[in-house]
Tab-separated table of C-alpha atoms in Angstrom:
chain	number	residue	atom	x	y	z
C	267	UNK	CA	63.107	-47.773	-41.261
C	268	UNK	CA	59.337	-47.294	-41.893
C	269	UNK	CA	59.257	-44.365	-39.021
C	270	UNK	CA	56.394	-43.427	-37.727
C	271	UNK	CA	53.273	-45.189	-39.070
C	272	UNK	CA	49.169	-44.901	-38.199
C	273	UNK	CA	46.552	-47.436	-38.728
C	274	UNK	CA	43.892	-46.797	-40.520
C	275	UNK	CA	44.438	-44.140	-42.574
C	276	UNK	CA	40.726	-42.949	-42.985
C	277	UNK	CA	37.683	-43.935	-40.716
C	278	UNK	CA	33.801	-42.850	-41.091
C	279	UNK	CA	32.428	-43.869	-37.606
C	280	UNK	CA	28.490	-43.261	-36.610
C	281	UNK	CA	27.903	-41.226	-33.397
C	282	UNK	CA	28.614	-43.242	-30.156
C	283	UNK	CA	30.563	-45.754	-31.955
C	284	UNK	CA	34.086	-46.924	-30.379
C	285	UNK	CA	37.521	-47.291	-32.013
C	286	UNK	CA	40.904	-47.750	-31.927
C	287	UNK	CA	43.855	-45.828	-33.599
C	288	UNK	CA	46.900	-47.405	-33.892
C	289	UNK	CA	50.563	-45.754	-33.885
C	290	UNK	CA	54.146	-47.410	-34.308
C	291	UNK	CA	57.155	-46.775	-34.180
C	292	UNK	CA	60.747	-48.374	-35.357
C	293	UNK	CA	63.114	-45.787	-33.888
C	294	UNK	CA	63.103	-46.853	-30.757
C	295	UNK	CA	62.192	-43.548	-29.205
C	296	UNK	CA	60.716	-43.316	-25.755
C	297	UNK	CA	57.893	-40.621	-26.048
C	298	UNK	CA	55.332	-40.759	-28.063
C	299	UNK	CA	52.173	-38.349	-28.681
C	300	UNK	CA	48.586	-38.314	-30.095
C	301	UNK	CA	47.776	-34.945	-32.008
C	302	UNK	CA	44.114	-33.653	-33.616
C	303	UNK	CA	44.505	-31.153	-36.374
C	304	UNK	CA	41.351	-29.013	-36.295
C	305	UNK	CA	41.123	-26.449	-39.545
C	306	UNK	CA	42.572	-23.277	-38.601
C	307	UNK	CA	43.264	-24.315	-34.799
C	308	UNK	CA	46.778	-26.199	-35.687
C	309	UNK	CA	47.706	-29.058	-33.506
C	310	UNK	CA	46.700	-29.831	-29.947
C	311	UNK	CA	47.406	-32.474	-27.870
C	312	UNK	CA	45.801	-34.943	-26.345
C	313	UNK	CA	47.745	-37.793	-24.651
C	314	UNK	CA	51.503	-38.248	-24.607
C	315	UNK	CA	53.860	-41.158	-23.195
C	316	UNK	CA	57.023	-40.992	-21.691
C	317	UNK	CA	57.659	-44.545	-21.818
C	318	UNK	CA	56.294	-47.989	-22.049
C	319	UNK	CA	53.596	-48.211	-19.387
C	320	UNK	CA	53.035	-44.312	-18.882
C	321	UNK	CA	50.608	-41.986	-20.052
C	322	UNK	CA	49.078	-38.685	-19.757
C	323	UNK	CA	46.928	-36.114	-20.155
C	324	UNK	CA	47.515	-33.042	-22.887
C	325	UNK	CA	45.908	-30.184	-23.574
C	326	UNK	CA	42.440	-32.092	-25.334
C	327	UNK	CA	42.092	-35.508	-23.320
C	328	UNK	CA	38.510	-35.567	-22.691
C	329	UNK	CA	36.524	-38.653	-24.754
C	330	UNK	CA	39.926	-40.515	-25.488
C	331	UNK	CA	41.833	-42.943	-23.934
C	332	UNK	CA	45.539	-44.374	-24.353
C	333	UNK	CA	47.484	-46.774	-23.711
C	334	UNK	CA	51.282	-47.734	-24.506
C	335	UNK	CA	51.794	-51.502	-23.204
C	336	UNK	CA	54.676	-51.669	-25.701
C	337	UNK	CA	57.363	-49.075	-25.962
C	338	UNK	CA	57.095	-49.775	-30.229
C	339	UNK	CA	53.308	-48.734	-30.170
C	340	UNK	CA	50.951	-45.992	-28.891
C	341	UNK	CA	46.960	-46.565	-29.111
C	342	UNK	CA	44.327	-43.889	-28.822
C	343	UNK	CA	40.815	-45.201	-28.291
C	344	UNK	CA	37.590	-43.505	-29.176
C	345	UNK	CA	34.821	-45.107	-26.586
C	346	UNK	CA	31.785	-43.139	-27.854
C	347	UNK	CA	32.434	-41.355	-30.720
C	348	UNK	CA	31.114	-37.236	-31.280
C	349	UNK	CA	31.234	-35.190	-33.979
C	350	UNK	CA	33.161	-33.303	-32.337
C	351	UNK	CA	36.252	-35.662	-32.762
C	352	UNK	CA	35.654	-35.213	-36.702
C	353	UNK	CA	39.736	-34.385	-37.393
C	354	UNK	CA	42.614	-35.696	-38.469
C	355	UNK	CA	44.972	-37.195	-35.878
C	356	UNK	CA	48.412	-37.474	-36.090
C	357	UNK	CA	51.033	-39.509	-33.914
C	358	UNK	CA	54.580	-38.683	-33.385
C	359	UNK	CA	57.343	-40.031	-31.603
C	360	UNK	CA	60.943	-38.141	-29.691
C	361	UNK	CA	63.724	-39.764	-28.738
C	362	UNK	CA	64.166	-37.646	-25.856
C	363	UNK	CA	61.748	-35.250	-23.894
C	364	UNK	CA	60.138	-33.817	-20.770
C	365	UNK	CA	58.161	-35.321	-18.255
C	366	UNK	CA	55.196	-32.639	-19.126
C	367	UNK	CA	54.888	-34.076	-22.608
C	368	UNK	CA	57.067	-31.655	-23.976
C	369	UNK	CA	59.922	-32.590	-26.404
C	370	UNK	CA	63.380	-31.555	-25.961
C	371	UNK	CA	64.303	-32.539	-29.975
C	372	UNK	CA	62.544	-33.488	-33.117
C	373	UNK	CA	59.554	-34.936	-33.395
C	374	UNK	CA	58.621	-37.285	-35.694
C	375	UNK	CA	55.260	-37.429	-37.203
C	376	UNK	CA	52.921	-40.266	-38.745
C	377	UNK	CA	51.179	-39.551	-41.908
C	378	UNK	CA	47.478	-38.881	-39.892
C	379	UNK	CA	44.068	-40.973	-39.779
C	380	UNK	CA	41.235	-38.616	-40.898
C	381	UNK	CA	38.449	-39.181	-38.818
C	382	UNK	CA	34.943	-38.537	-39.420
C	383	UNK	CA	32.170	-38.916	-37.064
C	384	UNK	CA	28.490	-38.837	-38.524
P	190	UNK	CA	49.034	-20.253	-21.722
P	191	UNK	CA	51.252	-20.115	-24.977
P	192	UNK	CA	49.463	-18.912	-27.700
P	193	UNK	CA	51.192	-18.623	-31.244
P	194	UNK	CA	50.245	-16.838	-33.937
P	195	UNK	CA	51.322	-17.021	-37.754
P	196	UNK	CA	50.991	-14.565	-40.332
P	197	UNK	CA	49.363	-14.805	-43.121
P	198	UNK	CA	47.614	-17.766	-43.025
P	199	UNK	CA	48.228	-17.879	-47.185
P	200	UNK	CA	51.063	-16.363	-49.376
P	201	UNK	CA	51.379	-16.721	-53.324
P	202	UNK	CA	54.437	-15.697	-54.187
P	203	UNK	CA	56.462	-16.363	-57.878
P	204	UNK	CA	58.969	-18.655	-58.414
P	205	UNK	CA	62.165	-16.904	-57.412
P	206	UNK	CA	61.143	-15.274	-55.470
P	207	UNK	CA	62.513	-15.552	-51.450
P	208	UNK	CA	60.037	-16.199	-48.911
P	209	UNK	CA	59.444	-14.507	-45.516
P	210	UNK	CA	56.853	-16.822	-43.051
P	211	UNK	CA	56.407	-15.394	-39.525
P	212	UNK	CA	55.757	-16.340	-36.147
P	213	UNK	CA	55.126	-14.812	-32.859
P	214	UNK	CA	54.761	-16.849	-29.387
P	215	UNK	CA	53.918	-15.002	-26.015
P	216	UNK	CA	55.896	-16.976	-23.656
P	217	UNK	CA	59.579	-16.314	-23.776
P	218	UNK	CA	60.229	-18.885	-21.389
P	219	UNK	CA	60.757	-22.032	-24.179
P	220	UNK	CA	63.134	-24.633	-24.724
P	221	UNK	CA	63.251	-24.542	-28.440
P	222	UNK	CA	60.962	-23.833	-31.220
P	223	UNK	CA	60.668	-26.033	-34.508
P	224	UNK	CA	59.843	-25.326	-38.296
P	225	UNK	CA	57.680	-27.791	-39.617
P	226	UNK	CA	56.166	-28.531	-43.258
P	227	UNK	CA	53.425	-30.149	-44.498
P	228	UNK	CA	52.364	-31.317	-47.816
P	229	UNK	CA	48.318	-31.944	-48.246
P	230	UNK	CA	47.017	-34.768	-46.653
P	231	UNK	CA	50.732	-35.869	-45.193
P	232	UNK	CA	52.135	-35.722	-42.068
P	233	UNK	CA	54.325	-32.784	-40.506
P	234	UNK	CA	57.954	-32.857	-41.319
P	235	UNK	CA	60.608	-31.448	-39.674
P	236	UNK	CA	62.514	-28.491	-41.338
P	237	UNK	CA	64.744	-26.460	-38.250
P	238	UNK	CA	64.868	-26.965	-34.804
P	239	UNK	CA	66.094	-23.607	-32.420
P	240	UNK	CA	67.698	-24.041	-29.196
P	241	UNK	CA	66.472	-21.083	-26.544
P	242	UNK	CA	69.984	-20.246	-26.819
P	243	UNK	CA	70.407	-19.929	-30.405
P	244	UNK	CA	69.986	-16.854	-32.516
P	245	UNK	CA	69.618	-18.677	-35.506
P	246	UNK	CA	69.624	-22.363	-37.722
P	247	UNK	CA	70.434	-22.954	-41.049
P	248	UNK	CA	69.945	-25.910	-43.410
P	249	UNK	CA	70.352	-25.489	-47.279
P	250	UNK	CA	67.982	-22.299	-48.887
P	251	UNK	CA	66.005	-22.197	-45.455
P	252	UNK	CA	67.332	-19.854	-42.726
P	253	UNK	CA	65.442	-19.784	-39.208
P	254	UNK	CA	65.832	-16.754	-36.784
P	255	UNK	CA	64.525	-16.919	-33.162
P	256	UNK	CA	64.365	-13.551	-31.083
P	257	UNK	CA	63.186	-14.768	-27.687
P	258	UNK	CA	62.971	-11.172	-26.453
P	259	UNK	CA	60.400	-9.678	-28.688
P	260	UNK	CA	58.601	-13.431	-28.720
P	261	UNK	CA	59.421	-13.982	-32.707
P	262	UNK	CA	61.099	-16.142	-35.108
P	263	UNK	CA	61.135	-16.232	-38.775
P	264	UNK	CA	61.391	-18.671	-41.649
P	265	UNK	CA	63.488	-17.503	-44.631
P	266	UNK	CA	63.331	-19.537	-48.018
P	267	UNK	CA	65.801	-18.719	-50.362
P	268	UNK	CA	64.668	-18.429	-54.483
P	269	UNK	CA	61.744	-20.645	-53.565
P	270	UNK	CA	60.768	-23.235	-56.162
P	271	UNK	CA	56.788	-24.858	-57.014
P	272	UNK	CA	58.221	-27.682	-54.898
P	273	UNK	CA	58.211	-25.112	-51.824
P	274	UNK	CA	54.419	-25.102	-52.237
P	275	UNK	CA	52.861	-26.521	-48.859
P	276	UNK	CA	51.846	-25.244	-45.250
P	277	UNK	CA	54.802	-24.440	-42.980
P	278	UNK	CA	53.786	-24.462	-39.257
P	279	UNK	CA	55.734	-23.290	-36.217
P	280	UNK	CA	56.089	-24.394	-32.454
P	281	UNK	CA	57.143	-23.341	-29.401
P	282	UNK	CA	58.786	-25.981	-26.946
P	283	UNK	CA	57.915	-24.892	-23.320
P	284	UNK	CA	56.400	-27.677	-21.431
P	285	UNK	CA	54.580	-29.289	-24.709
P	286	UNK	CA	54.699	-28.079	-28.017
P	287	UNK	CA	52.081	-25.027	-29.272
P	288	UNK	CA	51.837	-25.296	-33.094
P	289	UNK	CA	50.725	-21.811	-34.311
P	290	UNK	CA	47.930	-22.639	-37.325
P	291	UNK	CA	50.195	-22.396	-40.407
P	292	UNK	CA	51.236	-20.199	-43.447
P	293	UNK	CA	50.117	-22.171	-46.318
P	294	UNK	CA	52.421	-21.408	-49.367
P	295	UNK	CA	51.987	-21.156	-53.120
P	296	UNK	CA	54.826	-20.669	-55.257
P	297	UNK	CA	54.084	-20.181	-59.184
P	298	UNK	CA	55.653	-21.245	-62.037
């Protein structure tokens, strides 16, 4: 089992530029999450999924979008990139959890795609 | 709003030594709260996972406490080794996870 795994693993965007972060999973688990790791600030959230075809909104969700069309992956788009969303973002993945986005066992995390926005 | 707070934010300790990492939370009201590590430029892994209704979890030299009451748990490692050298974040579990900022560790040879 690869686990959790993020594509790419390091980006340099220019301001206002768009992409796409990509995050799979072999364990079969139904919810998924998208993290930023700011220094000093730990992790936050910003969009979860409770299963294929679901998404939502975490604690950070503004100037990202998500989507989860198969229950194996879990994409987190940039449309206009800031430097603001300079960070590194992690996905992880829970076989079982709550309908808020929380997680009622372990998570599993990706290795992280450090972003930087010029 | 959870907040949760970890302190120090860096230890340097000698090898042998047994290390103490702490964590407070304000909101009692959680499902669980996790242990995490993290190596430089790696992902988080998973160390101990504490049930509300737990007291404590145990796996090899590391030893997790959880007092929901006074809104603190604690990370024990046991005759900690260079290999122990990394950042070791907590979270809370109420209705999403609230990762405190991390203790980064440095054990010496």
């Amino acid at each position: 089992n690869a686990g959790v795994t993020q594509t790419p693993k390091f980006r340099v965007l220019k301001t206002g530029q768009s992409m796409t972060l990509l995050c799979a999973q072999d364990m079969n688990h139904e919810y998924m999450y998208w993290y930023r790791q700011d220094p000093g600030m730990g992790l936050r959230l910003i969009h979860y999924s409770v299963g294929e075809g679901t998404t939502a909104k975490g604690e950070v969700p503004d100037g990202y979008n998500v989507s989860r069309l198969k229950k194996q992956n879990f994409l987190l788009g940039l449309e206009s990139a800031a430097p603001s969303q300079t960070s590194v973002y992690f996905c992880a993945s829970s076989y079982s959890g709550l309908s808020s986005g929380g997680s009622t066992d372990t998570q599993y995390f990706g290795p992280g795609t450090r972003l930087t926005v010029l | 709003k959870q907040e949760v707070t970890q302190i120090p934010a860096a230890l340097s300790v000698p090898e042998g030594e047994n290390l103490v990492l702490n964590c407070s939370f304000t909101d009692s009201a959680i499902y669980n709260l996790q242990w995490f590590r993290q190596d430089p430029g790696k992902g988080l892994t998973s160390l101990l996972l504490i049930q509300s209704s737990q007291r404590e979890q145990t796996s090899g030299r590391l030893n997790a406490s959880l007092d929901k009451s006074s809104g603190r748990s604690t990370l024990y490692i046991a005759a900690s080794q260079p290999g122990d050298s990394a950042t070791y974040l907590c979270a809370t579990n109420d209705y999403k996870l609230s990762f405190g900022a991390g203790t980064t560790v440095t054990v010496r040879a």
